[in-house]
Every structure is written in C-alpha cells, then in structure tokens.
mmCIF file of C-alpha atoms in Angstrom:
data_model
loop_
_atom_site.group_PDB
_atom_site.id
_atom_site.type_symbol
_atom_site.label_atom_id
_atom_site.label_comp_id
_atom_site.label_asym_id
_atom_site.label_seq_id
_atom_site.Cartn_x
_atom_site.Cartn_y
_atom_site.Cartn_z
ATOM 1 C CA MET A 1 -0.047 0.047 0.061
ATOM 2 C CA ARG A 2 1.243 3.348 -0.213
ATOM 3 C CA LYS A 3 -0.262 6.923 0.822
ATOM 4 C CA ILE A 4 -0.365 9.822 -1.055
ATOM 5 C CA THR A 5 -1.066 13.175 1.091
ATOM 6 C CA LYS A 6 -0.345 16.702 1.392
ATOM 7 C CA THR A 7 2.517 15.986 3.778
ATOM 8 C CA GLY A 8 4.238 13.574 1.608
ATOM 9 C CA ILE A 9 4.485 16.524 -0.836
ATOM 10 C CA LEU A 10 5.890 18.858 1.332
ATOM 11 C CA ILE A 11 8.305 16.508 2.258
ATOM 12 C CA ALA A 12 9.391 15.618 -1.123
ATOM 13 C CA CYS A 13 9.305 19.363 -2.081
ATOM 14 C CA LEU A 14 11.849 20.316 0.602
ATOM 15 C CA ALA A 15 13.989 17.853 -0.101
ATOM 16 C CA ALA A 16 13.752 18.547 -3.716
ATOM 17 C CA ALA A 17 13.953 22.399 -3.178
ATOM 18 C CA ALA A 18 17.577 21.834 -1.781
ATOM 19 C CA LEU A 19 18.682 20.858 -4.941
ATOM 20 C CA GLY A 20 16.726 23.289 -6.809
ATOM 21 C CA ALA A 21 14.631 20.888 -8.669
ATOM 22 C CA CYS A 22 11.264 21.631 -6.554
ATOM 23 C CA GLY A 23 8.834 22.891 -9.164
ATOM 24 C CA LYS A 24 5.232 22.104 -9.773
ATOM 25 C CA SER A 25 4.048 19.220 -7.444
ATOM 26 C CA ASN A 26 3.321 15.957 -9.005
ATOM 27 C CA THR A 27 0.461 15.628 -6.891
ATOM 28 C CA GLY A 28 -1.874 18.824 -6.395
ATOM 29 C CA SER A 29 -4.265 19.073 -3.480
ATOM 30 C CA SER A 30 -7.740 20.381 -3.509
ATOM 31 C CA ASP A 31 -7.118 22.502 -0.805
ATOM 32 C CA ASP A 32 -4.478 24.473 -2.567
ATOM 33 C CA GLU A 33 -5.553 27.246 -4.641
ATOM 34 C CA GLY A 34 -7.221 25.942 -8.340
ATOM 35 C CA VAL A 35 -5.362 22.909 -7.790
ATOM 36 C CA ALA A 36 -7.127 19.212 -8.400
ATOM 37 C CA GLN A 37 -5.707 16.336 -6.191
ATOM 38 C CA ARG A 38 -4.305 13.079 -7.951
ATOM 39 C CA LEU A 39 -5.415 10.376 -6.234
ATOM 40 C CA ILE A 40 -3.513 7.550 -7.997
ATOM 41 C CA ASP A 41 -1.462 7.175 -11.219
ATOM 42 C CA ALA A 42 0.478 4.408 -13.353
ATOM 43 C CA THR A 43 2.159 3.223 -10.162
ATOM 44 C CA GLY A 44 -0.756 2.073 -8.753
ATOM 45 C CA ASP A 45 -0.314 1.136 -4.878
ATOM 46 C CA GLY A 46 3.827 1.611 -5.067
ATOM 47 C CA GLU A 47 4.239 -1.599 -4.362
ATOM 48 C CA GLY A 48 4.539 -3.095 -8.286
ATOM 49 C CA ASN A 49 1.143 -3.136 -8.337
ATOM 50 C CA VAL A 50 0.640 -0.841 -11.617
ATOM 51 C CA LEU A 51 -2.458 0.935 -12.636
ATOM 52 C CA GLU A 52 -2.990 0.352 -16.947
ATOM 53 C CA ARG A 53 -5.582 1.806 -18.949
ATOM 54 C CA PRO A 54 -8.384 2.798 -16.222
ATOM 55 C CA VAL A 55 -11.586 2.768 -18.007
ATOM 56 C CA SER A 56 -14.126 2.961 -14.950
ATOM 57 C CA LEU A 57 -14.234 3.968 -10.924
ATOM 58 C CA ALA A 58 -16.946 4.167 -8.234
ATOM 59 C CA LEU A 59 -17.594 6.151 -5.106
ATOM 60 C CA GLY A 60 -17.838 3.669 -1.865
ATOM 61 C CA PRO A 61 -20.204 4.318 1.377
ATOM 62 C CA ASP A 62 -17.274 5.808 3.566
ATOM 63 C CA ASP A 63 -15.405 8.266 0.851
ATOM 64 C CA ASP A 64 -13.591 5.170 -0.744
ATOM 65 C CA VAL A 65 -13.118 5.500 -4.260
ATOM 66 C CA TYR A 66 -12.084 2.247 -6.422
ATOM 67 C CA VAL A 67 -10.689 2.333 -10.178
ATOM 68 C CA VAL A 68 -10.534 -0.490 -12.481
ATOM 69 C CA GLY A 69 -7.477 -1.022 -14.765
ATOM 70 C CA SER A 70 -8.367 -2.870 -18.518
ATOM 71 C CA GLU A 71 -4.849 -3.375 -19.349
ATOM 72 C CA SER A 72 -3.066 -4.340 -15.625
ATOM 73 C CA ASN A 73 -6.427 -6.328 -15.356
ATOM 74 C CA ASN A 74 -6.728 -5.566 -11.508
ATOM 75 C CA ALA A 75 -8.768 -3.011 -9.067
ATOM 76 C CA PHE A 76 -7.916 -0.333 -6.310
ATOM 77 C CA ARG A 77 -9.200 1.051 -3.438
ATOM 78 C CA ILE A 78 -7.980 4.491 -2.327
ATOM 79 C CA GLY A 79 -9.292 5.541 0.879
ATOM 80 C CA ALA A 80 -9.982 8.859 2.039
ATOM 81 C CA ASP A 81 -6.979 8.940 3.632
ATOM 82 C CA GLY A 82 -5.110 8.434 0.644
ATOM 83 C CA GLU A 83 -4.284 4.828 1.106
ATOM 84 C CA ILE A 84 -3.905 2.627 -1.705
ATOM 85 C CA GLN A 85 -4.690 -1.059 -2.051
ATOM 86 C CA GLN A 86 -5.189 -3.460 -4.658
ATOM 87 C CA ILE A 87 -8.277 -5.441 -4.033
ATOM 88 C CA ILE A 88 -7.864 -8.116 -6.867
ATOM 89 C CA ASP A 89 -5.892 -8.881 -9.837
ATOM 90 C CA GLU A 90 -6.098 -11.353 -12.749
ATOM 91 C CA THR A 91 -6.029 -14.168 -10.787
ATOM 92 C CA GLY A 92 -9.720 -13.081 -10.093
ATOM 93 C CA ASP A 93 -10.969 -15.294 -6.828
ATOM 94 C CA GLY A 94 -7.275 -17.193 -7.060
ATOM 95 C CA LEU A 95 -9.337 -20.466 -7.909
ATOM 96 C CA GLY A 96 -8.923 -20.692 -11.376
ATOM 97 C CA ASN A 97 -11.434 -17.898 -12.135
ATOM 98 C CA ALA A 98 -9.534 -15.249 -13.529
ATOM 99 C CA LEU A 99 -10.181 -11.558 -13.868
ATOM 100 C CA LEU A 100 -9.576 -10.214 -17.978
ATOM 101 C CA GLU A 101 -9.552 -7.111 -19.176
ATOM 102 C CA PRO A 102 -12.520 -5.749 -16.280
ATOM 103 C CA GLY A 103 -14.627 -3.077 -17.596
ATOM 104 C CA ASP A 104 -16.583 -1.496 -15.234
ATOM 105 C CA ILE A 105 -16.733 -1.388 -10.887
ATOM 106 C CA ALA A 106 -19.770 -0.452 -8.606
ATOM 107 C CA SER A 107 -20.169 -0.711 -4.877
ATOM 108 C CA ASP A 108 -22.835 -1.265 -2.628
ATOM 109 C CA ALA A 109 -23.893 -0.022 0.724
ATOM 110 C CA ASN A 110 -22.502 -2.181 2.673
ATOM 111 C CA GLY A 111 -19.236 -1.891 0.984
ATOM 112 C CA ASN A 112 -18.923 -5.013 -1.587
ATOM 113 C CA VAL A 113 -17.241 -4.006 -5.006
ATOM 114 C CA PHE A 114 -18.369 -5.803 -7.633
ATOM 115 C CA VAL A 115 -15.883 -5.924 -10.920
ATOM 116 C CA SER A 116 -17.156 -7.024 -14.604
ATOM 117 C CA GLY A 117 -14.484 -8.496 -16.487
ATOM 118 C CA ARG A 118 -15.032 -7.998 -20.523
ATOM 119 C CA ALA A 119 -12.471 -10.810 -21.545
ATOM 120 C CA SER A 120 -13.229 -13.446 -19.100
ATOM 121 C CA HIS A 121 -17.101 -12.959 -18.833
ATOM 122 C CA ASN A 122 -17.889 -12.802 -15.405
ATOM 123 C CA VAL A 123 -18.660 -10.741 -12.568
ATOM 124 C CA PHE A 124 -16.600 -10.883 -8.911
ATOM 125 C CA LYS A 125 -17.530 -9.823 -5.615
ATOM 126 C CA ILE A 126 -15.416 -8.244 -3.041
ATOM 127 C CA GLU A 127 -16.538 -8.069 0.262
ATOM 128 C CA PRO A 128 -14.824 -5.529 3.145
ATOM 129 C CA ASN A 129 -13.218 -8.179 4.520
ATOM 130 C CA GLY A 130 -11.060 -9.133 1.546
ATOM 131 C CA PHE A 131 -13.013 -12.010 -0.023
ATOM 132 C CA ILE A 132 -13.311 -12.167 -3.240
ATOM 133 C CA SER A 133 -16.000 -14.845 -5.036
ATOM 134 C CA GLU A 134 -17.221 -15.020 -8.910
ATOM 135 C CA ILE A 135 -20.266 -14.251 -8.814
ATOM 136 C CA ILE A 136 -21.565 -15.269 -12.618
ATOM 137 C CA ASP A 137 -19.699 -16.778 -15.803
ATOM 138 C CA GLU A 138 -19.811 -17.431 -19.023
ATOM 139 C CA THR A 139 -22.720 -19.767 -18.504
ATOM 140 C CA GLY A 140 -24.869 -16.856 -17.385
ATOM 141 C CA ASP A 141 -28.066 -18.248 -15.896
ATOM 142 C CA GLY A 142 -27.047 -21.653 -16.511
ATOM 143 C CA SER A 143 -30.274 -22.296 -18.938
ATOM 144 C CA GLY A 144 -28.622 -21.671 -21.828
ATOM 145 C CA ASN A 145 -28.403 -17.669 -21.690
ATOM 146 C CA GLY A 146 -24.816 -17.138 -21.599
ATOM 147 C CA LEU A 147 -22.787 -13.717 -20.847
ATOM 148 C CA GLU A 148 -20.140 -12.740 -23.143
ATOM 149 C CA HIS A 149 -18.185 -9.649 -22.705
ATOM 150 C CA ALA A 150 -19.574 -8.745 -19.572
ATOM 151 C CA ALA A 151 -19.358 -5.013 -19.698
ATOM 152 C CA GLY A 152 -22.047 -2.646 -17.359
ATOM 153 C CA LEU A 153 -22.431 -2.996 -13.929
ATOM 154 C CA ALA A 154 -25.425 -1.775 -11.356
ATOM 155 C CA VAL A 155 -26.188 -2.559 -7.849
ATOM 156 C CA ASP A 156 -29.866 -1.564 -5.924
ATOM 157 C CA ILE A 157 -30.978 -0.760 -2.909
ATOM 158 C CA PHE A 158 -31.989 -4.509 -2.379
ATOM 159 C CA GLY A 159 -28.323 -5.891 -3.173
ATOM 160 C CA ASN A 160 -29.223 -7.061 -6.490
ATOM 161 C CA VAL A 161 -26.214 -6.835 -9.169
ATOM 162 C CA TYR A 162 -27.164 -6.124 -12.755
ATOM 163 C CA VAL A 163 -24.332 -6.547 -15.573
ATOM 164 C CA SER A 164 -25.019 -6.003 -19.274
ATOM 165 C CA GLY A 165 -23.097 -8.785 -21.769
ATOM 166 C CA ARG A 166 -22.444 -6.759 -24.803
ATOM 167 C CA ASP A 167 -21.445 -9.426 -26.828
ATOM 168 C CA SER A 168 -24.365 -12.263 -26.013
ATOM 169 C CA SER A 169 -26.838 -8.982 -26.481
ATOM 170 C CA ASN A 170 -28.381 -9.688 -22.554
ATOM 171 C CA VAL A 171 -28.954 -7.990 -19.254
ATOM 172 C CA PHE A 172 -28.966 -10.496 -16.206
ATOM 173 C CA GLN A 173 -29.710 -9.880 -12.344
ATOM 174 C CA ILE A 174 -27.845 -11.826 -9.529
ATOM 175 C CA THR A 175 -29.490 -12.086 -6.051
ATOM 176 C CA PRO A 176 -27.714 -11.858 -3.174
ATOM 177 C CA ALA A 177 -28.484 -15.322 -2.602
ATOM 178 C CA GLY A 178 -26.520 -16.157 -5.699
ATOM 179 C CA VAL A 179 -29.976 -16.573 -8.236
ATOM 180 C CA ILE A 180 -29.042 -15.485 -11.814
ATOM 181 C CA ALA A 181 -32.092 -14.484 -14.218
ATOM 182 C CA GLU A 182 -32.289 -12.660 -17.690
ATOM 183 C CA ILE A 183 -33.814 -9.954 -17.709
ATOM 184 C CA LEU A 184 -33.079 -8.748 -20.764
ATOM 185 C CA ASP A 185 -32.380 -10.441 -24.498
ATOM 186 C CA GLU A 186 -31.464 -9.977 -28.225
ATOM 187 C CA LEU A 187 -35.370 -9.111 -28.670
ATOM 188 C CA GLY A 188 -34.971 -5.864 -26.198
ATOM 189 C CA ASP A 189 -38.585 -4.605 -26.441
ATOM 190 C CA GLY A 190 -39.099 -6.260 -29.679
ATOM 191 C CA SER A 191 -37.281 -4.309 -31.891
ATOM 192 C CA GLY A 192 -33.902 -6.434 -30.813
ATOM 193 C CA LEU A 193 -31.000 -5.113 -28.709
ATOM 194 C CA TRP A 194 -27.327 -5.705 -29.482
ATOM 195 C CA GLY A 195 -24.280 -4.064 -27.791
ATOM 196 C CA PRO A 196 -25.601 -3.198 -24.306
ATOM 197 C CA GLU A 197 -23.275 -1.545 -22.214
ATOM 198 C CA ASP A 198 -23.961 1.118 -19.273
ATOM 199 C CA LEU A 199 -26.534 0.788 -16.861
ATOM 200 C CA ALA A 200 -28.269 2.781 -14.029
ATOM 201 C CA LEU A 201 -31.644 2.369 -11.959
ATOM 202 C CA ASP A 202 -34.137 4.755 -10.597
ATOM 203 C CA SER A 203 -35.846 4.955 -7.154
ATOM 204 C CA ALA A 204 -38.474 2.666 -8.861
ATOM 205 C CA ASN A 205 -35.659 -0.247 -9.138
ATOM 206 C CA ASN A 206 -36.070 0.078 -12.725
ATOM 207 C CA VAL A 207 -33.025 -0.558 -14.805
ATOM 208 C CA TYR A 208 -32.027 1.032 -17.792
ATOM 209 C CA VAL A 209 -29.576 -0.017 -20.259
ATOM 210 C CA THR A 210 -27.761 1.472 -23.667
ATOM 211 C CA GLY A 211 -27.271 -0.221 -26.862
ATOM 212 C CA ASN A 212 -27.561 -0.274 -30.540
ATOM 213 C CA HIS A 213 -28.497 3.688 -30.678
ATOM 214 C CA LYS A 214 -31.557 3.001 -27.896
ATOM 215 C CA VAL A 215 -31.938 3.450 -23.999
ATOM 216 C CA TYR A 216 -34.158 0.613 -22.569
ATOM 217 C CA ARG A 217 -36.329 0.516 -19.511
ATOM 218 C CA ILE A 218 -36.706 -2.848 -17.639
ATOM 219 C CA PRO A 219 -39.074 -2.916 -14.823
ATOM 220 C CA PRO A 220 -38.852 -4.840 -11.883
ATOM 221 C CA PHE A 221 -42.214 -6.675 -13.111
ATOM 222 C CA GLY A 222 -43.374 -5.996 -16.932
ATOM 223 C CA THR A 223 -42.511 -5.121 -20.281
ATOM 224 C CA PRO A 224 -39.074 -3.698 -21.573
ATOM 225 C CA SER A 225 -39.718 -1.002 -23.378
ATOM 226 C CA ARG A 226 -37.228 1.895 -25.383
ATOM 227 C CA ILE A 227 -36.993 5.641 -23.419
ATOM 228 C CA ILE A 228 -35.296 6.872 -26.430
ATOM 229 C CA ASP A 229 -33.780 5.423 -29.733
ATOM 230 C CA HIS A 230 -31.502 6.883 -32.931
ATOM 231 C CA ASP A 231 -34.178 9.402 -33.809
ATOM 232 C CA GLY A 232 -33.267 11.316 -30.405
ATOM 233 C CA ASP A 233 -35.729 14.112 -29.704
ATOM 234 C CA GLY A 234 -37.969 13.706 -33.072
ATOM 235 C CA GLU A 235 -36.344 17.329 -33.759
ATOM 236 C CA GLY A 236 -33.446 16.609 -35.799
ATOM 237 C CA ALA A 237 -31.424 15.853 -32.676
ATOM 238 C CA THR A 238 -30.172 12.101 -33.198
ATOM 239 C CA LEU A 239 -28.717 9.918 -30.874
ATOM 240 C CA PHE A 240 -25.753 7.305 -32.068
ATOM 241 C CA TYR A 241 -23.803 5.130 -29.887
ATOM 242 C CA PRO A 242 -24.764 5.848 -26.541
ATOM 243 C CA ARG A 243 -22.442 6.952 -24.231
ATOM 244 C CA GLY A 244 -22.679 7.290 -20.766
ATOM 245 C CA LEU A 245 -26.229 6.759 -18.523
ATOM 246 C CA ALA A 246 -27.232 8.472 -15.114
ATOM 247 C CA ILE A 247 -30.453 9.363 -13.496
ATOM 248 C CA ASP A 248 -30.686 12.342 -11.127
ATOM 249 C CA SER A 249 -33.177 12.623 -7.930
ATOM 250 C CA THR A 250 -36.381 13.554 -9.837
ATOM 251 C CA ASP A 251 -35.754 9.855 -11.915
ATOM 252 C CA THR A 252 -35.072 11.951 -15.292
ATOM 253 C CA VAL A 253 -32.346 9.724 -17.545
ATOM 254 C CA TYR A 254 -29.181 11.135 -19.251
ATOM 255 C CA VAL A 255 -27.620 9.601 -21.720
ATOM 256 C CA GLY A 256 -24.620 10.671 -23.721
ATOM 257 C CA GLY A 257 -24.419 10.415 -27.624
ATOM 258 C CA GLY A 258 -20.821 8.938 -28.091
ATOM 259 C CA SER A 259 -20.775 9.716 -31.445
ATOM 260 C CA SER A 260 -23.748 12.174 -32.221
ATOM 261 C CA ASP A 261 -21.456 14.374 -29.626
ATOM 262 C CA ASN A 262 -24.853 15.390 -27.452
ATOM 263 C CA VAL A 263 -26.546 14.350 -24.028
ATOM 264 C CA PHE A 264 -30.265 13.868 -23.877
ATOM 265 C CA ALA A 265 -32.725 14.336 -21.118
ATOM 266 C CA ILE A 266 -35.480 11.924 -20.829
ATOM 267 C CA ASP A 267 -38.600 12.409 -17.950
ATOM 268 C CA GLN A 268 -40.651 10.676 -16.296
ATOM 269 C CA THR A 269 -43.473 11.946 -18.739
ATOM 270 C CA GLY A 270 -41.080 10.753 -21.644
ATOM 271 C CA THR A 271 -40.257 14.036 -23.187
ATOM 272 C CA VAL A 272 -36.908 13.893 -24.571
ATOM 273 C CA THR A 273 -34.895 17.005 -24.826
ATOM 274 C CA GLN A 274 -31.228 17.501 -26.056
ATOM 275 C CA ILE A 275 -29.395 19.831 -23.254
ATOM 276 C CA LEU A 276 -25.641 19.626 -24.657
ATOM 277 C CA ASP A 277 -24.752 19.549 -28.407
ATOM 278 C CA ARG A 278 -20.829 19.315 -30.106
ATOM 279 C CA SER A 279 -20.846 23.002 -29.669
ATOM 280 C CA GLY A 280 -20.299 22.420 -26.178
ATOM 281 C CA ASP A 281 -19.973 26.064 -23.921
ATOM 282 C CA GLY A 282 -21.019 28.197 -27.015
ATOM 283 C CA GLY A 283 -16.881 29.145 -26.797
ATOM 284 C CA ARG A 284 -14.201 27.527 -27.893
ATOM 285 C CA ARG A 285 -14.925 24.496 -25.801
ATOM 286 C CA ARG A 286 -16.556 21.462 -28.001
ATOM 287 C CA LEU A 287 -17.927 18.389 -26.665
ATOM 288 C CA SER A 288 -16.169 15.845 -28.747
ATOM 289 C CA HIS A 289 -17.278 11.559 -27.221
ATOM 290 C CA PRO A 290 -18.917 11.875 -24.155
ATOM 291 C CA THR A 291 -17.960 8.767 -22.437
ATOM 292 C CA ALA A 292 -19.933 9.273 -18.801
ATOM 293 C CA ILE A 293 -22.368 11.442 -17.021
ATOM 294 C CA ALA A 294 -23.251 11.924 -13.566
ATOM 295 C CA VAL A 295 -25.131 14.560 -11.462
ATOM 296 C CA ASP A 296 -25.451 16.173 -8.263
ATOM 297 C CA GLU A 297 -28.136 16.587 -5.837
ATOM 298 C CA PHE A 298 -28.724 19.849 -7.204
ATOM 299 C CA GLY A 299 -29.788 18.999 -10.563
ATOM 300 C CA ASN A 300 -26.536 19.747 -12.474
ATOM 301 C CA VAL A 301 -25.400 17.534 -14.504
ATOM 302 C CA PHE A 302 -21.284 16.517 -15.446
ATOM 303 C CA VAL A 303 -20.673 15.131 -18.719
ATOM 304 C CA ALA A 304 -16.953 14.008 -19.462
ATOM 305 C CA ALA A 305 -15.831 13.872 -22.893
ATOM 306 C CA TRP A 306 -13.120 11.569 -24.214
ATOM 307 C CA TRP A 307 -11.437 14.024 -26.543
ATOM 308 C CA TYR A 308 -10.003 17.607 -25.748
ATOM 309 C CA GLU A 309 -10.117 16.231 -21.817
ATOM 310 C CA SER A 310 -13.149 18.311 -20.790
ATOM 311 C CA VAL A 311 -15.841 18.209 -18.115
ATOM 312 C CA PHE A 312 -19.292 20.153 -18.965
ATOM 313 C CA ARG A 313 -22.029 20.963 -16.648
ATOM 314 C CA VAL A 314 -25.405 21.583 -17.497
ATOM 315 C CA SER A 315 -27.059 23.357 -14.311
ATOM 316 C CA ALA A 316 -30.403 22.678 -13.634
ATOM 317 C CA GLY A 317 -31.395 26.108 -15.580
ATOM 318 C CA GLY A 318 -29.600 25.049 -18.670
ATOM 319 C CA GLU A 319 -26.242 26.928 -18.195
ATOM 320 C CA ILE A 320 -23.353 25.699 -19.825
ATOM 321 C CA SER A 321 -19.793 25.841 -18.928
ATOM 322 C CA GLU A 322 -16.738 23.681 -18.996
ATOM 323 C CA VAL A 323 -15.291 23.491 -15.265
ATOM 324 C CA LEU A 324 -12.323 22.046 -16.139
ATOM 325 C CA GLN A 325 -10.425 24.879 -17.984
ATOM 326 C CA ASP A 326 -9.108 27.016 -14.578
ATOM 327 C CA VAL A 327 -8.426 23.993 -13.049
ATOM 328 C CA HIS A 328 -4.494 22.918 -12.409
ATOM 329 C CA ILE A 329 -4.043 19.494 -13.311
ATOM 330 C CA PRO A 330 -0.701 18.402 -12.100
ATOM 331 C CA ARG A 331 1.730 16.341 -14.048
ATOM 332 C CA THR A 332 3.615 12.796 -13.243
ATOM 333 C CA GLU A 333 6.325 12.289 -13.562
ATOM 334 C CA GLU A 334 6.552 9.543 -16.219
ATOM 335 C CA ARG A 335 3.287 11.271 -18.152
ATOM 336 C CA HIS A 336 3.525 14.512 -19.989
ATOM 337 C CA GLU A 337 -0.285 14.507 -19.883
ATOM 338 C CA ALA A 338 -1.469 14.910 -16.556
ATOM 339 C CA LEU A 339 -5.345 13.862 -17.276
ATOM 340 C CA SER A 340 -5.947 12.283 -21.059
ATOM 341 C CA SER A 341 -9.002 10.876 -22.596
ATOM 342 C CA ILE A 342 -11.471 11.121 -19.420
ATOM 343 C CA GLY A 343 -13.153 7.854 -19.161
ATOM 344 C CA ASP A 344 -15.240 8.431 -16.674
ATOM 345 C CA VAL A 345 -16.273 10.938 -14.439
ATOM 346 C CA ALA A 346 -18.374 11.207 -10.897
ATOM 347 C CA MET A 347 -19.839 12.947 -8.118
ATOM 348 C CA SER A 348 -20.123 12.595 -4.296
ATOM 349 C CA GLU A 349 -22.525 13.455 -1.991
ATOM 350 C CA SER A 350 -20.744 16.079 -0.717
ATOM 351 C CA GLY A 351 -20.126 17.809 -4.396
ATOM 352 C CA ASP A 352 -16.392 16.780 -5.158
ATOM 353 C CA MET A 353 -15.966 15.443 -8.318
ATOM 354 C CA TYR A 354 -13.490 12.726 -9.653
ATOM 355 C CA VAL A 355 -12.582 12.287 -13.174
ATOM 356 C CA LEU A 356 -10.732 9.692 -14.490
ATOM 357 C CA GLY A 357 -7.889 9.730 -17.386
ATOM 358 C CA SER A 358 -7.555 6.420 -19.254
ATOM 359 C CA THR A 359 -4.525 7.216 -21.737
ATOM 360 C CA SER A 360 -2.727 9.333 -18.615
ATOM 361 C CA ASP A 361 -3.557 6.238 -16.075
ATOM 362 C CA THR A 362 -4.951 9.098 -13.650
ATOM 363 C CA VAL A 363 -7.484 9.887 -11.424
ATOM 364 C CA PHE A 364 -8.140 13.092 -10.155
ATOM 365 C CA ARG A 365 -10.367 14.451 -7.280
ATOM 366 C CA ILE A 366 -11.752 18.106 -7.807
ATOM 367 C CA ASP A 367 -13.351 19.861 -4.822
ATOM 368 C CA ARG A 368 -16.713 21.182 -4.862
ATOM 369 C CA LYS A 369 -15.148 24.449 -3.662
ATOM 370 C CA LEU A 370 -13.411 24.969 -7.282
ATOM 371 C CA LEU A 371 -16.702 23.974 -9.021
ATOM 372 C CA GLU A 372 -18.913 26.588 -7.590
ATOM 373 C CA LEU A 373 -16.231 29.201 -8.629
ATOM 374 C CA ARG A 374 -16.328 28.138 -12.425
#
C-alpha cells in the first residue's frame, strides 16, 4: 500500500528544493488554490501493482474511491486518507477464475465491490474483509443464456447486481442469494438489442441499459420498453452510439451520444430534450465523444468528453460551462499529460468531482469549492 498526502508532497518538495529541483508538485491538493488532487497514477499502489488503462471508477459509502485497470487486470481502493490498496488482480478469486480486461466497477451500501471482466466474461464480488467470489460466469443463468463480454454494472438498494453482456446482447440480475436471471435478451422490446453496455437504476428499481442507438427501461415486473432511440428528440437531434447513463433525484434519465456528440434528458413523462450538443459551452470548448455522465443533488449534470479533456456542467437552469478549464491538473513524473482521454466522472454527496484519465492512467479529485468558482 501507499499513501498520497499533503505532508508527503511537502517533504518531497523541501528535499528537492535543496537541489533547486522543486517545481510543480507531482500531486496537487484540492485544498490548494485551483489545484486538483491526484489520487492514483500509473504506479498504482507503489508496490509493483500498476494501474494501466483505467476505464471506470466508483465511489463507496465511506468516501472510498474504486478504479479498475483494463490492461493491468486489477482494481484498487483509494481510502479517504489517501491509502491505496489493490483489491483484486488477474487471478480473480484465486480458484482458477481469472479477471481479464475489467470493464466496470460498482459498490453497494455495505461496502461490497463488484468488478466485471470483459474478456473473462464474469463478475466478481469483493467483500469488505477481502474475500473474493465469482458471482456469474460465461454460462450466464445456466439455462442456455450465456454471458459474453461482461460490460456495465449496477447495484440496487436490495443488493441485486445487474450486468450487461455486450456480445451476448442481454442483461442479467444476480440476487444476494446467488440466483441468476436473464431480464433482457437480444429481442429487447421486440425491436432488437445489440451491444448493451451502460446500466443505471431509478428510485422505482427500473433498470436502464444502453444499446444499438437506444436506451431501454426494464421494470421489476412487466415488459421492457424503449425510452429513446436513434431519432433522439424527434426534432433532428439524433442519438448515435449511446455512452454514459445517469439518473437524477427526479428519475430523469440522461444519456450521451458517443458519436452524435450530444446529451439527452428523458423525463418521467417520456419527453426527450437535447441539453448539450457538439458546440459545448458555445465558445472554444466543444463536446467531442462524451463517455460518462454524473449528476449532483442540485440538478447539475456533468458530462465527461474523451477528446479535449473536458467536463461540461449543465445546470438545472440550462446554463452550460466547462469546469476544468481553470483547474490546474498537476502532471506526473512519468507522463507528459496529467489527464488525458477522460473515461469516467463521478460526483460525491459532498459535491466533489472525480475524473478518470484512461490514457494518462490517473484519477483526480476536484473539490466542490473549485467547481463553485467556475
């Protein structure tokens, strides 16, 4: 394990200053004016367990941050005190069930963490005590409905876990007792489903999944339905390759168009509204290839974009701003880019923002005070 703290930064800087080598700190602190705090980089836990090509992050109930490395085949926990610990590696459960190319990570209220393996076609559960178990594998429900390329994850308030199979074109539910059921197959709502990825849940425990230019709603009981498709808002703003899915406190659903470079809101009446397009903030910051969406308790929507290292905020009133433009993201010693190819974004209950750089192998925390100044 290793720990990143302000004290460690200060000591390192004082030592380097004696040699005239102390410039910008490797790791900033969100308590410093305009500086983001680097939580983890390519060195991982600092004990040989590296982080390569992170693709997803999640926030735990105790302010823990979790991140998966798709090329390092592992996942890390970053504690509120800055301590970094690898919680699973490519050996999976250690019983022959490997974790290969993890794609998503999620946590529940009890501190359990779930990781999907895209190339190993499975999902692992990591309990707070460190015990690891495989809760679903490529056999799926064991009744002929297999799981291929396990992608998105979600966990409901009852502890049920949901996973999408991108190549098997389906969605499974795994109960805490281990009962597995396929809740959506390649038929979708009858119009067909392929390539499902992102998952989200609303307050009524409806499951939402993206796939083939659509978003489906899967009710706990009843028939699946589409809430948006390629036609987008029906007024010329189309949806291509949905990426990123989030739901706010009013159960409004937000989805990004990975190739159409836009974001839609779908309220509970079914009204579809484009809230962000490729013009971005209307200035020099444009939206290109949105990858993830997060919402906060005030109704702000945050949209991460793969290109140009941007995160856009759409306020409840519709005001659009790019929130990273004046935030200093400190570089690492090993990488020229401090934050590149933003693959995920998350918001804590306190209003802090967490952003993941997939090609820079980094995760940063940006204090809510910095966001309030933007």
